[in-house]
mmCIF file of N, CA and C in Angstrom:
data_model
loop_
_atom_site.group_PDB
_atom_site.id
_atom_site.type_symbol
_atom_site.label_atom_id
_atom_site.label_comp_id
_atom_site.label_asym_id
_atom_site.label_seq_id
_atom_site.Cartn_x
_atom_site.Cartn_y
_atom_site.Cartn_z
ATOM 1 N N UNK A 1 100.753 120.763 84.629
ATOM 2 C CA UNK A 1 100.947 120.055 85.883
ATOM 3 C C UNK A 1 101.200 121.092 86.974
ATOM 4 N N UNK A 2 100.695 121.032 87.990
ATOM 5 C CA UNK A 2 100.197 122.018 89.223
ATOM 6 C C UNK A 2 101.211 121.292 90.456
ATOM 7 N N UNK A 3 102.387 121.902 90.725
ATOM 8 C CA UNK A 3 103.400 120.996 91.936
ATOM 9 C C UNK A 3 103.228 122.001 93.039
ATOM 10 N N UNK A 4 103.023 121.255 94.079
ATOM 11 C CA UNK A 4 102.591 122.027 95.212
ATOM 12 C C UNK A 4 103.644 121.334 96.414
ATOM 13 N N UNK A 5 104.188 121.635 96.976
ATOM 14 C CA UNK A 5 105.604 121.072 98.191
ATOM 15 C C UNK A 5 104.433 121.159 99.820
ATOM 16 N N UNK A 6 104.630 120.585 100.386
ATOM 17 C CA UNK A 6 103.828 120.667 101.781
ATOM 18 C C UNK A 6 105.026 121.470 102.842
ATOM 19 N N UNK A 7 104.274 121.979 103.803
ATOM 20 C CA UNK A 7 105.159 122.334 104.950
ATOM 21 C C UNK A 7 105.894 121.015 105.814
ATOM 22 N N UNK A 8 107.642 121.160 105.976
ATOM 23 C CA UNK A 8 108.192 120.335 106.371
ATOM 24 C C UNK A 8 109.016 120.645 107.587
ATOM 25 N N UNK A 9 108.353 121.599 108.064
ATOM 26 C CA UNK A 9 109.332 122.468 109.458
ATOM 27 C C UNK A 9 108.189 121.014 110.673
ATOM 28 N N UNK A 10 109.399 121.585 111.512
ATOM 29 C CA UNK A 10 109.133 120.170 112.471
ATOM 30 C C UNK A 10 108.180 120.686 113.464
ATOM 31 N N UNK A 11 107.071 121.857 113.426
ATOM 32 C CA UNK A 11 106.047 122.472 114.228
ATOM 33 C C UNK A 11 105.187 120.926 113.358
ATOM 34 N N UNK A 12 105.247 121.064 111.670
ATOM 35 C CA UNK A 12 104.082 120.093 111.321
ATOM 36 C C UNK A 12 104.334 119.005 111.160
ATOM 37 N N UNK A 13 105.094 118.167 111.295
ATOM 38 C CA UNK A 13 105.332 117.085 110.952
ATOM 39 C C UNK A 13 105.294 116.037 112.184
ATOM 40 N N UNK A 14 104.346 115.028 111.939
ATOM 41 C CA UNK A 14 103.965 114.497 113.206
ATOM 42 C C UNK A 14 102.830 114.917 113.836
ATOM 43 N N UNK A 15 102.128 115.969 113.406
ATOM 44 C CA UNK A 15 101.569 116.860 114.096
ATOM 45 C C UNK A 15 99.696 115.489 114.603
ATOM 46 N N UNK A 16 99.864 114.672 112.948
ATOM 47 C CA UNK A 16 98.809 113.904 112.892
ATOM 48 C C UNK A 16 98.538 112.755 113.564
ATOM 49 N N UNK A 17 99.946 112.470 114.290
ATOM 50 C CA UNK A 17 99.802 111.403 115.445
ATOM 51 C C UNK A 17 99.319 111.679 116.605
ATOM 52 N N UNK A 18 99.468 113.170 116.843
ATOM 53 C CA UNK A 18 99.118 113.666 118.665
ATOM 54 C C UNK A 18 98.724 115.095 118.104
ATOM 55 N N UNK A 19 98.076 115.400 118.127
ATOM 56 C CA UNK A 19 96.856 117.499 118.211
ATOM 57 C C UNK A 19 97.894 118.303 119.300
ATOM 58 N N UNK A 20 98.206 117.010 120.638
ATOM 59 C CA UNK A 20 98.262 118.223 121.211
ATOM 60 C C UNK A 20 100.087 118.854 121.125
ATOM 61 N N UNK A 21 100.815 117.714 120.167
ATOM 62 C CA UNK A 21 102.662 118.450 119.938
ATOM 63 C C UNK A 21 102.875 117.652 118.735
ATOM 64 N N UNK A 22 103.881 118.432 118.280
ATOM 65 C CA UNK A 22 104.643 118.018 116.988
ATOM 66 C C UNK A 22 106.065 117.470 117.186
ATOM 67 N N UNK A 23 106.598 117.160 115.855
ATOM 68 C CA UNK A 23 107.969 116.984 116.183
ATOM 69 C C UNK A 23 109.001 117.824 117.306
ATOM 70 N N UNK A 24 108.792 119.095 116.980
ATOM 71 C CA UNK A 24 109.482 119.986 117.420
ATOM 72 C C UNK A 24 109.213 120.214 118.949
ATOM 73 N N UNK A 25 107.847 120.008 119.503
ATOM 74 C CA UNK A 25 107.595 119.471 120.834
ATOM 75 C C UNK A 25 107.832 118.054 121.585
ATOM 76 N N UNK A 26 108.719 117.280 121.111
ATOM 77 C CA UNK A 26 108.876 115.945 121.829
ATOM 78 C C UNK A 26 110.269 116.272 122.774
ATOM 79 N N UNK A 27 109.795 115.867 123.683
ATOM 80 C CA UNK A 27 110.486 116.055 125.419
ATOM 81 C C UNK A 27 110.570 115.026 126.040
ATOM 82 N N UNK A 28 111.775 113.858 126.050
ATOM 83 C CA UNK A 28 112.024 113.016 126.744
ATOM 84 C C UNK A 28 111.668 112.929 128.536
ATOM 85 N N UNK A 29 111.453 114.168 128.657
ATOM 86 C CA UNK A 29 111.421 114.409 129.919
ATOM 87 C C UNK A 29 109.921 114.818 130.826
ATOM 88 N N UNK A 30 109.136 115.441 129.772
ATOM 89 C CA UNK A 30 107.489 115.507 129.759
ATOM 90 C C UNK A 30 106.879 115.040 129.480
ATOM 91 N N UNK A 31 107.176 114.155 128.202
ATOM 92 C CA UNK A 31 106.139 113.415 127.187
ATOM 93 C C UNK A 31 106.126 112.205 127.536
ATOM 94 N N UNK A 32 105.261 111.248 127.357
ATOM 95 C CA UNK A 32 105.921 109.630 127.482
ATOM 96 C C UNK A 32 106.040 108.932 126.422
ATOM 97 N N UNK A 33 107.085 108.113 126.891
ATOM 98 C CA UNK A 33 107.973 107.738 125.538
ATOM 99 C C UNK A 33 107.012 107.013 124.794
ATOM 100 N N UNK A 34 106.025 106.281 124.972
ATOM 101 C CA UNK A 34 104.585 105.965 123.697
ATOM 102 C C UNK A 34 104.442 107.600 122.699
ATOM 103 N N UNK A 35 104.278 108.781 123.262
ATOM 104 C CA UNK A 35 103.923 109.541 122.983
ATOM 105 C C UNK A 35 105.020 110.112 122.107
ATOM 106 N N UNK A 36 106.156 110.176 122.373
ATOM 107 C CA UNK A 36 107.145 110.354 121.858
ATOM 108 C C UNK A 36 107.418 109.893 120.728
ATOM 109 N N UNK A 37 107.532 108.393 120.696
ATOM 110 C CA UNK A 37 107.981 107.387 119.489
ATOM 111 C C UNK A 37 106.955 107.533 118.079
ATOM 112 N N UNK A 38 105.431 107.436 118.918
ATOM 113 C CA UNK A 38 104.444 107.756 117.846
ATOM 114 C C UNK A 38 104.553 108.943 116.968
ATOM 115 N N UNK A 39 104.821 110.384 117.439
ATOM 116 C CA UNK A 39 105.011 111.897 116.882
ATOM 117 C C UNK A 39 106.442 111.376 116.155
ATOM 118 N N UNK A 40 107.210 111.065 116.529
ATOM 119 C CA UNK A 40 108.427 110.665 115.649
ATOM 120 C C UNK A 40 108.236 109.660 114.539
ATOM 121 N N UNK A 41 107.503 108.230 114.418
ATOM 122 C CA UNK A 41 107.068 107.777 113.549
ATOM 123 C C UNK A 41 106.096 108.698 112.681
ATOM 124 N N UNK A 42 105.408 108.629 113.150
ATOM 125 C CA UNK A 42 104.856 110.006 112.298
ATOM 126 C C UNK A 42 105.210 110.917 111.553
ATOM 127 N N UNK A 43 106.128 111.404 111.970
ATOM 128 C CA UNK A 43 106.995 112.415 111.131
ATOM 129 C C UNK A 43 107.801 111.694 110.096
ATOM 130 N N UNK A 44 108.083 110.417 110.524
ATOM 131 C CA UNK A 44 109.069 109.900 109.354
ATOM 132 C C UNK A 44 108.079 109.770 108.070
ATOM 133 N N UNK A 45 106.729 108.972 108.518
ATOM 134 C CA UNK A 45 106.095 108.692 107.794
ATOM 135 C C UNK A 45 105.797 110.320 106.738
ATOM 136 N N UNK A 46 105.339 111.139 107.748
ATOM 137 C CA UNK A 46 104.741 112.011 106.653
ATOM 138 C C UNK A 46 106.098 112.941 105.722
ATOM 139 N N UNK A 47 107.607 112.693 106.260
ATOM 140 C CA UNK A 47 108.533 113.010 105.312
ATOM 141 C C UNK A 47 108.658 112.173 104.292
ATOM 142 N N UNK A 48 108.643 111.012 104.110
ATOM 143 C CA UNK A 48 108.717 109.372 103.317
ATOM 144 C C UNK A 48 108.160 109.645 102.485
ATOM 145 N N UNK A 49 106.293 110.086 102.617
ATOM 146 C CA UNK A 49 105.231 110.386 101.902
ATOM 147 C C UNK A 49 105.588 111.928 100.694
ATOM 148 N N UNK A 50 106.179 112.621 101.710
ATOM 149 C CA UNK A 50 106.611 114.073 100.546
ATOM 150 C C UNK A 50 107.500 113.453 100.257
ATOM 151 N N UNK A 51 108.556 113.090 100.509
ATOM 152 C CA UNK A 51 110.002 112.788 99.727
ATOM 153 C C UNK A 51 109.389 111.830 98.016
ATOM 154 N N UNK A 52 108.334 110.949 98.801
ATOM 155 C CA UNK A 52 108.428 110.183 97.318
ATOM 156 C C UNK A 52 107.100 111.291 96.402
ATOM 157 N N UNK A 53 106.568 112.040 96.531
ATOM 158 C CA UNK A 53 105.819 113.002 96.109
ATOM 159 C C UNK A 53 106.477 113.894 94.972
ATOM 160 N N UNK A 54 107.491 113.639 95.536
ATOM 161 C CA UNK A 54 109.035 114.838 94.806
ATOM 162 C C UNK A 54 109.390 113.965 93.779
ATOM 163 N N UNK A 55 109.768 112.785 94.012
ATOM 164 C CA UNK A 55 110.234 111.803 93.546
ATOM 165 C C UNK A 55 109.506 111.431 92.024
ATOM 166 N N UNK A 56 108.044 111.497 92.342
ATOM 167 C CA UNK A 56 107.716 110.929 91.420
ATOM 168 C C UNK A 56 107.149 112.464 90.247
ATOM 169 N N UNK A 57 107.577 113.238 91.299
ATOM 170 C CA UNK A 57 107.374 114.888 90.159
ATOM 171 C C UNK A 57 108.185 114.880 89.012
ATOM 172 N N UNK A 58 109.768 114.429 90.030
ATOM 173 C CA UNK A 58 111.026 114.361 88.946
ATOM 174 C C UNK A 58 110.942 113.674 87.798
ATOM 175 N N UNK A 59 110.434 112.475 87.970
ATOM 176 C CA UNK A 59 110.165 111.663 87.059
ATOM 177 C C UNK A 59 109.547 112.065 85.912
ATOM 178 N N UNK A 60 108.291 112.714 86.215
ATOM 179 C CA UNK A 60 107.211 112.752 85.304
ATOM 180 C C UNK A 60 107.959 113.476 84.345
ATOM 181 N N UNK A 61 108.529 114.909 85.184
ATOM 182 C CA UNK A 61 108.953 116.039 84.559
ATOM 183 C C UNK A 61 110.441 115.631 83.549
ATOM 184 N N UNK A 62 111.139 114.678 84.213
ATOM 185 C CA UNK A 62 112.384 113.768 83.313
ATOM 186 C C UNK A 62 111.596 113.324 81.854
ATOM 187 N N UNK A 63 110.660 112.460 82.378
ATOM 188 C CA UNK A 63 110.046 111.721 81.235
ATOM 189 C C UNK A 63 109.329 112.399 80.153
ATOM 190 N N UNK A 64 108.439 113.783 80.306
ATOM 191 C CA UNK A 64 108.262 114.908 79.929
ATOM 192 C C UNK A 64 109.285 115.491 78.972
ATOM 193 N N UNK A 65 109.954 116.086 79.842
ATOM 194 C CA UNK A 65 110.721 116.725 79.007
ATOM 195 C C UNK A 65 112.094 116.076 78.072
ATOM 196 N N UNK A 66 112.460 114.680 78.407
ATOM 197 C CA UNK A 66 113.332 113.840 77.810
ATOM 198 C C UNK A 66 112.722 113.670 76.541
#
């Protein structure tokens, strides 16, 4: 079994809702708040997606090796 972790720094996360900023670029003050909320949903989503990725590694590897 081949476990591979994704990048979770906040340059990428979100990055797939808007090209042109990431998490780490959202600016209450530049951005508009559509633009904002979306890169932030986004990011939850694509942490949700690795978190249960992990989740179901543990498992395998529990069930595996138990």
């Amino acid at each position: 079994m081949y476990i591979q972790f994704h990048n979770m720094s906040a340059d990428i996360l979100g990055a797939s809702a808007d090209q042109d900023f990431a998490l780490s670029a959202v600016n209450i003050l530049n951005n508009s708040y559509d633009d904002n909320i979306a890169v932030v949903n986004q990011a939850l989503e694509d942490f949700y997606s690795e978190r249960g990725r992990m989740g179901a590694y543990i498992n395998r590897l529990e069930h595996t090796a138990g």
